[in-house]
Short mmCIF file of C-alpha atoms in Angstrom, two decimals:
data_model
loop_
_atom_site.label_atom_id
_atom_site.label_comp_id
_atom_site.label_asym_id
_atom_site.label_seq_id
_atom_site.Cartn_x
_atom_site.Cartn_y
_atom_site.Cartn_z
CA UNK A 22 -142.58 -106.24 22.06
CA UNK A 23 -144.36 -102.84 21.35
CA UNK A 24 -144.34 -100.78 17.85
CA UNK A 25 -145.58 -97.73 16.65
CA UNK A 26 -146.26 -96.37 13.39
CA UNK A 27 -146.73 -92.75 12.72
CA UNK A 28 -148.62 -92.80 9.16
CA UNK A 29 -147.55 -89.31 7.93
CA UNK A 30 -143.83 -88.05 8.07
CA UNK A 31 -145.19 -84.73 7.53
CA UNK A 32 -148.44 -82.74 7.49
CA UNK A 33 -148.29 -79.43 6.52
CA UNK A 34 -152.35 -77.57 7.10
CA UNK A 35 -153.40 -74.06 7.07
CA UNK A 36 -154.20 -72.38 10.57
CA UNK A 37 -157.37 -72.43 11.75
CA UNK A 38 -157.61 -75.69 10.15
CA UNK A 39 -158.46 -79.10 11.69
CA UNK A 40 -155.84 -81.94 11.98
CA UNK A 41 -155.27 -85.45 12.63
CA UNK A 42 -152.18 -86.78 13.33
CA UNK A 43 -152.40 -90.58 13.28
CA UNK A 44 -150.89 -93.47 15.33
CA UNK A 45 -151.28 -96.86 15.35
CA UNK A 46 -149.72 -99.28 17.77
CA UNK A 47 -148.62 -103.31 17.92
CA UNK A 48 -148.51 -105.06 20.99
CA UNK A 49 -149.32 -108.50 22.50
CA UNK A 50 -149.97 -107.21 26.12
CA UNK A 51 -152.10 -104.33 27.42
CA UNK A 52 -150.52 -100.79 26.83
CA UNK A 53 -150.37 -97.46 27.79
CA UNK A 54 -150.31 -94.49 25.43
CA UNK A 55 -148.89 -91.27 25.34
CA UNK A 56 -148.48 -88.30 22.58
CA UNK A 57 -145.50 -86.08 23.32
CA UNK A 58 -144.38 -82.61 21.17
CA UNK A 59 -141.12 -81.67 20.71
CA UNK A 60 -140.76 -77.35 19.61
CA UNK A 61 -137.99 -76.62 17.92
CA UNK A 62 -134.82 -76.98 19.92
CA UNK A 63 -136.56 -77.88 23.41
CA UNK A 64 -137.42 -80.91 25.45
CA UNK A 65 -140.33 -82.98 24.87
CA UNK A 66 -143.29 -82.17 26.43
CA UNK A 67 -146.40 -84.35 27.52
CA UNK A 68 -149.51 -83.45 25.69
CA UNK A 69 -151.91 -86.59 26.58
CA UNK A 70 -151.76 -89.86 27.69
CA UNK A 71 -154.56 -92.75 27.72
CA UNK A 72 -153.97 -95.31 30.80
CA UNK A 73 -157.43 -96.61 31.50
CA UNK A 74 -161.34 -95.45 31.46
CA UNK A 75 -162.97 -93.08 28.68
CA UNK A 76 -161.31 -93.55 25.45
CA UNK A 77 -161.55 -90.04 24.58
CA UNK A 78 -158.55 -88.13 25.83
CA UNK A 79 -158.34 -84.28 26.33
CA UNK A 80 -154.39 -82.82 26.45
CA UNK A 81 -153.18 -79.64 26.52
CA UNK A 82 -153.57 -76.98 23.96
CA UNK A 83 -156.58 -78.19 23.15
CA UNK A 84 -155.34 -81.41 21.65
CA UNK A 85 -157.29 -84.81 22.28
CA UNK A 86 -157.25 -88.26 21.18
CA UNK A 87 -158.76 -91.05 20.93
CA UNK A 88 -157.91 -94.79 21.72
CA UNK A 89 -159.40 -97.57 19.70
CA UNK A 90 -158.84 -100.74 20.78
CA UNK A 91 -160.06 -102.75 17.73
CA UNK A 92 -157.95 -100.57 15.17
CA UNK A 93 -154.80 -100.25 17.74
CA UNK A 94 -155.00 -96.74 16.79
CA UNK A 95 -154.63 -93.56 19.03
CA UNK A 96 -155.03 -90.52 16.64
CA UNK A 97 -154.24 -87.09 17.95
CA UNK A 98 -156.65 -84.39 16.73
CA UNK A 99 -157.29 -80.63 17.21
CA UNK A 100 -160.24 -78.80 15.62
CA UNK A 101 -158.49 -75.23 15.12
CA UNK A 102 -154.68 -75.30 15.11
CA UNK A 103 -152.54 -72.10 15.24
CA UNK A 104 -148.97 -71.15 14.05
CA UNK A 105 -147.64 -71.85 17.55
CA UNK A 106 -148.88 -75.51 16.97
CA UNK A 107 -145.81 -75.73 14.31
CA UNK A 108 -143.38 -79.02 15.91
CA UNK A 109 -143.10 -82.48 16.05
CA UNK A 110 -145.42 -84.89 17.48
CA UNK A 111 -144.47 -88.35 18.86
CA UNK A 112 -146.86 -91.27 19.87
CA UNK A 113 -145.49 -93.53 22.33
CA UNK A 114 -146.63 -96.50 23.95
CA UNK A 115 -145.32 -98.90 27.00
CA UNK A 116 -146.56 -102.17 28.72
CA UNK A 117 -148.91 -101.56 31.10
CA UNK A 118 -147.28 -101.99 34.96
CA UNK A 119 -143.99 -101.09 36.34
CA UNK A 120 -141.86 -98.35 35.02
CA UNK A 121 -141.36 -99.93 31.42
CA UNK A 122 -139.54 -97.78 28.65
CA UNK A 123 -141.53 -96.18 26.26
CA UNK A 124 -141.56 -96.93 22.42
CA UNK A 125 -142.16 -94.37 19.81
CA UNK A 126 -142.79 -93.95 16.29
CA UNK A 127 -140.56 -91.90 14.04
CA UNK A 128 -143.05 -88.74 14.60
CA UNK A 129 -144.91 -86.38 12.89
CA UNK A 130 -143.91 -82.81 11.44
CA UNK A 131 -146.79 -80.47 11.97
CA UNK A 132 -146.58 -77.16 10.02
CA UNK A 133 -148.98 -74.44 10.16
CA UNK A 134 -148.90 -72.14 7.80
CA UNK A 135 -150.24 -68.50 7.35
CA UNK B 11 -139.83 -76.99 40.80
CA UNK B 12 -137.12 -78.18 39.16
CA UNK B 13 -137.44 -80.24 36.49
CA UNK B 14 -134.95 -83.03 34.75
CA UNK B 15 -131.36 -81.13 33.57
CA UNK B 16 -128.86 -82.68 31.56
CA UNK B 17 -125.62 -81.31 30.80
CA UNK B 18 -123.76 -80.38 28.80
CA UNK B 19 -126.40 -79.20 26.08
CA UNK B 20 -123.61 -79.44 23.34
CA UNK B 21 -120.83 -81.66 22.83
CA UNK B 22 -118.62 -81.68 19.90
CA UNK B 23 -115.90 -84.46 19.92
CA UNK B 24 -113.50 -85.96 17.84
CA UNK B 25 -113.72 -89.62 16.48
CA UNK B 26 -112.32 -92.12 18.78
CA UNK B 27 -112.39 -89.86 22.18
CA UNK B 28 -114.53 -90.99 25.23
CA UNK B 29 -117.71 -88.58 26.13
CA UNK B 30 -119.73 -88.45 29.62
CA UNK B 31 -123.21 -87.11 29.38
CA UNK B 32 -124.73 -86.52 32.52
CA UNK B 33 -128.56 -86.41 33.94
CA UNK B 34 -129.86 -84.66 37.02
CA UNK B 35 -133.66 -86.46 37.54
CA UNK B 36 -136.67 -84.35 39.63
CA UNK B 37 -136.00 -85.15 43.11
CA UNK B 38 -138.19 -88.18 44.07
CA UNK B 39 -138.42 -90.18 40.87
CA UNK B 40 -137.55 -93.58 41.08
CA UNK B 41 -137.25 -94.59 37.43
CA UNK B 42 -134.65 -92.94 35.33
CA UNK B 43 -134.56 -93.55 31.65
CA UNK B 44 -131.87 -92.71 28.59
CA UNK B 45 -133.07 -92.49 25.04
CA UNK B 46 -131.24 -91.54 22.00
CA UNK B 47 -132.45 -88.96 18.93
CA UNK B 48 -131.01 -89.53 15.63
CA UNK B 49 -131.86 -86.84 13.32
CA UNK B 50 -135.24 -87.10 11.84
CA UNK B 51 -136.02 -90.76 13.62
CA UNK B 52 -138.13 -91.04 16.69
CA UNK B 53 -136.41 -92.06 20.21
CA UNK B 54 -134.87 -94.93 20.50
CA UNK B 55 -134.45 -96.41 24.15
CA UNK B 56 -131.13 -96.83 25.33
CA UNK B 57 -131.02 -97.89 29.27
CA UNK B 58 -133.66 -97.57 32.56
CA UNK B 59 -132.68 -97.69 36.16
CA UNK B 60 -135.47 -98.45 38.45
CA UNK B 61 -134.83 -98.11 42.03
CA UNK B 62 -132.04 -100.65 43.30
CA UNK B 63 -133.00 -103.15 40.82
CA UNK B 64 -130.35 -104.10 38.12
CA UNK B 65 -130.90 -101.77 34.93
CA UNK B 66 -132.49 -102.35 31.59
CA UNK B 67 -129.51 -102.18 29.31
CA UNK B 68 -131.45 -103.86 26.67
CA UNK B 69 -131.24 -100.74 24.45
CA UNK B 70 -127.56 -100.13 24.35
CA UNK B 71 -126.48 -100.42 20.91
CA UNK B 72 -122.66 -101.49 21.61
CA UNK B 73 -120.70 -102.21 24.13
CA UNK B 74 -119.06 -99.20 23.81
CA UNK B 75 -121.92 -97.48 25.70
CA UNK B 76 -122.60 -97.73 29.66
CA UNK B 77 -124.46 -95.98 31.96
CA UNK B 78 -124.32 -95.67 35.91
CA UNK B 79 -126.55 -94.34 38.04
CA UNK B 80 -125.93 -93.13 41.96
CA UNK B 81 -129.33 -94.48 44.35
CA UNK B 82 -131.82 -92.68 42.97
CA UNK B 83 -130.20 -89.34 41.70
CA UNK B 84 -127.10 -88.28 39.05
CA UNK B 85 -126.81 -90.60 36.20
CA UNK B 86 -123.92 -90.71 33.72
CA UNK B 87 -123.83 -91.85 30.03
CA UNK B 88 -120.62 -92.95 28.74
CA UNK B 89 -119.60 -93.42 24.80
CA UNK B 90 -116.16 -94.61 24.33
CA UNK B 91 -114.25 -94.25 21.37
CA UNK B 92 -117.03 -92.32 19.97
CA UNK B 93 -118.31 -93.19 16.07
CA UNK B 94 -119.83 -90.74 13.72
CA UNK B 95 -123.17 -92.69 14.01
CA UNK B 96 -123.07 -91.78 17.41
CA UNK B 97 -124.05 -88.31 16.56
CA UNK B 98 -127.59 -87.70 18.06
CA UNK B 99 -129.27 -85.95 20.84
CA UNK B 100 -129.53 -88.11 23.97
CA UNK B 101 -132.39 -87.22 25.94
CA UNK B 102 -132.87 -88.39 29.68
CA UNK B 103 -136.19 -89.04 31.51
CA UNK B 104 -137.13 -89.32 35.04
CA UNK B 105 -140.66 -90.71 36.38
CA UNK B 106 -142.46 -91.60 39.78
CA UNK B 107 -145.36 -94.05 38.09
CA UNK B 108 -146.86 -93.56 34.75
CA UNK B 109 -145.56 -90.33 33.24
CA UNK B 110 -141.72 -89.63 32.10
CA UNK B 111 -140.81 -86.36 32.17
CA UNK B 112 -137.72 -85.41 29.70
CA UNK B 113 -134.69 -83.25 30.18
CA UNK B 114 -133.63 -81.03 27.12
CA UNK B 115 -131.01 -83.29 26.10
CA UNK B 116 -127.66 -83.17 25.14
CA UNK B 117 -126.32 -82.90 21.40
CA UNK B 118 -124.08 -84.86 20.30
CA UNK B 119 -121.69 -84.19 17.31
CA UNK B 120 -118.86 -86.63 16.32
CA UNK B 121 -116.50 -84.94 13.99
#
């Protein structure tokens, strides 16, 4: 079975500051990794995904994440945030192969203040 | 093209009533998933359909929950004898491969 831990439930930052949202996972098999964003009163939107290859993955809206297999982490970063980045961010994993279900972390609420 | 759609967007019901939630996946997506998001929580997997294979029902929390899918199209999630703890946003996703595309969800409130 897989599990995901998002260490910070809330992260407040000022506009134009850098941000890192942490995600650690546990799995006995190889996994794919995802970050989703949920804006207020909206559905989930895929930010980025790691399937294979380069461990540094770039996504939409200037976000990137780095897969670290030895530390079983997939932290999300952005060098300079905007007010519009205020949202909830979910890290998720799924087992490689087939159309497996996603296992989600509990989410991190990012609030960008002016 | 159209994304995943769900209806209704909001549903308020009384404890003990049955409810039916609908999901229209993206055309051509063979896999369909239902998740539940309770307030302040991440998403919990409920059930998944893949083509004509038997569905994976391992996430259904009780026998009051059931779901059906007609071929590779519409799916309905039924909750019988609703309880207050069933209040949540129910999200549907469809997938052609490794990526899941989510609908806007149905917010269920059980009074």
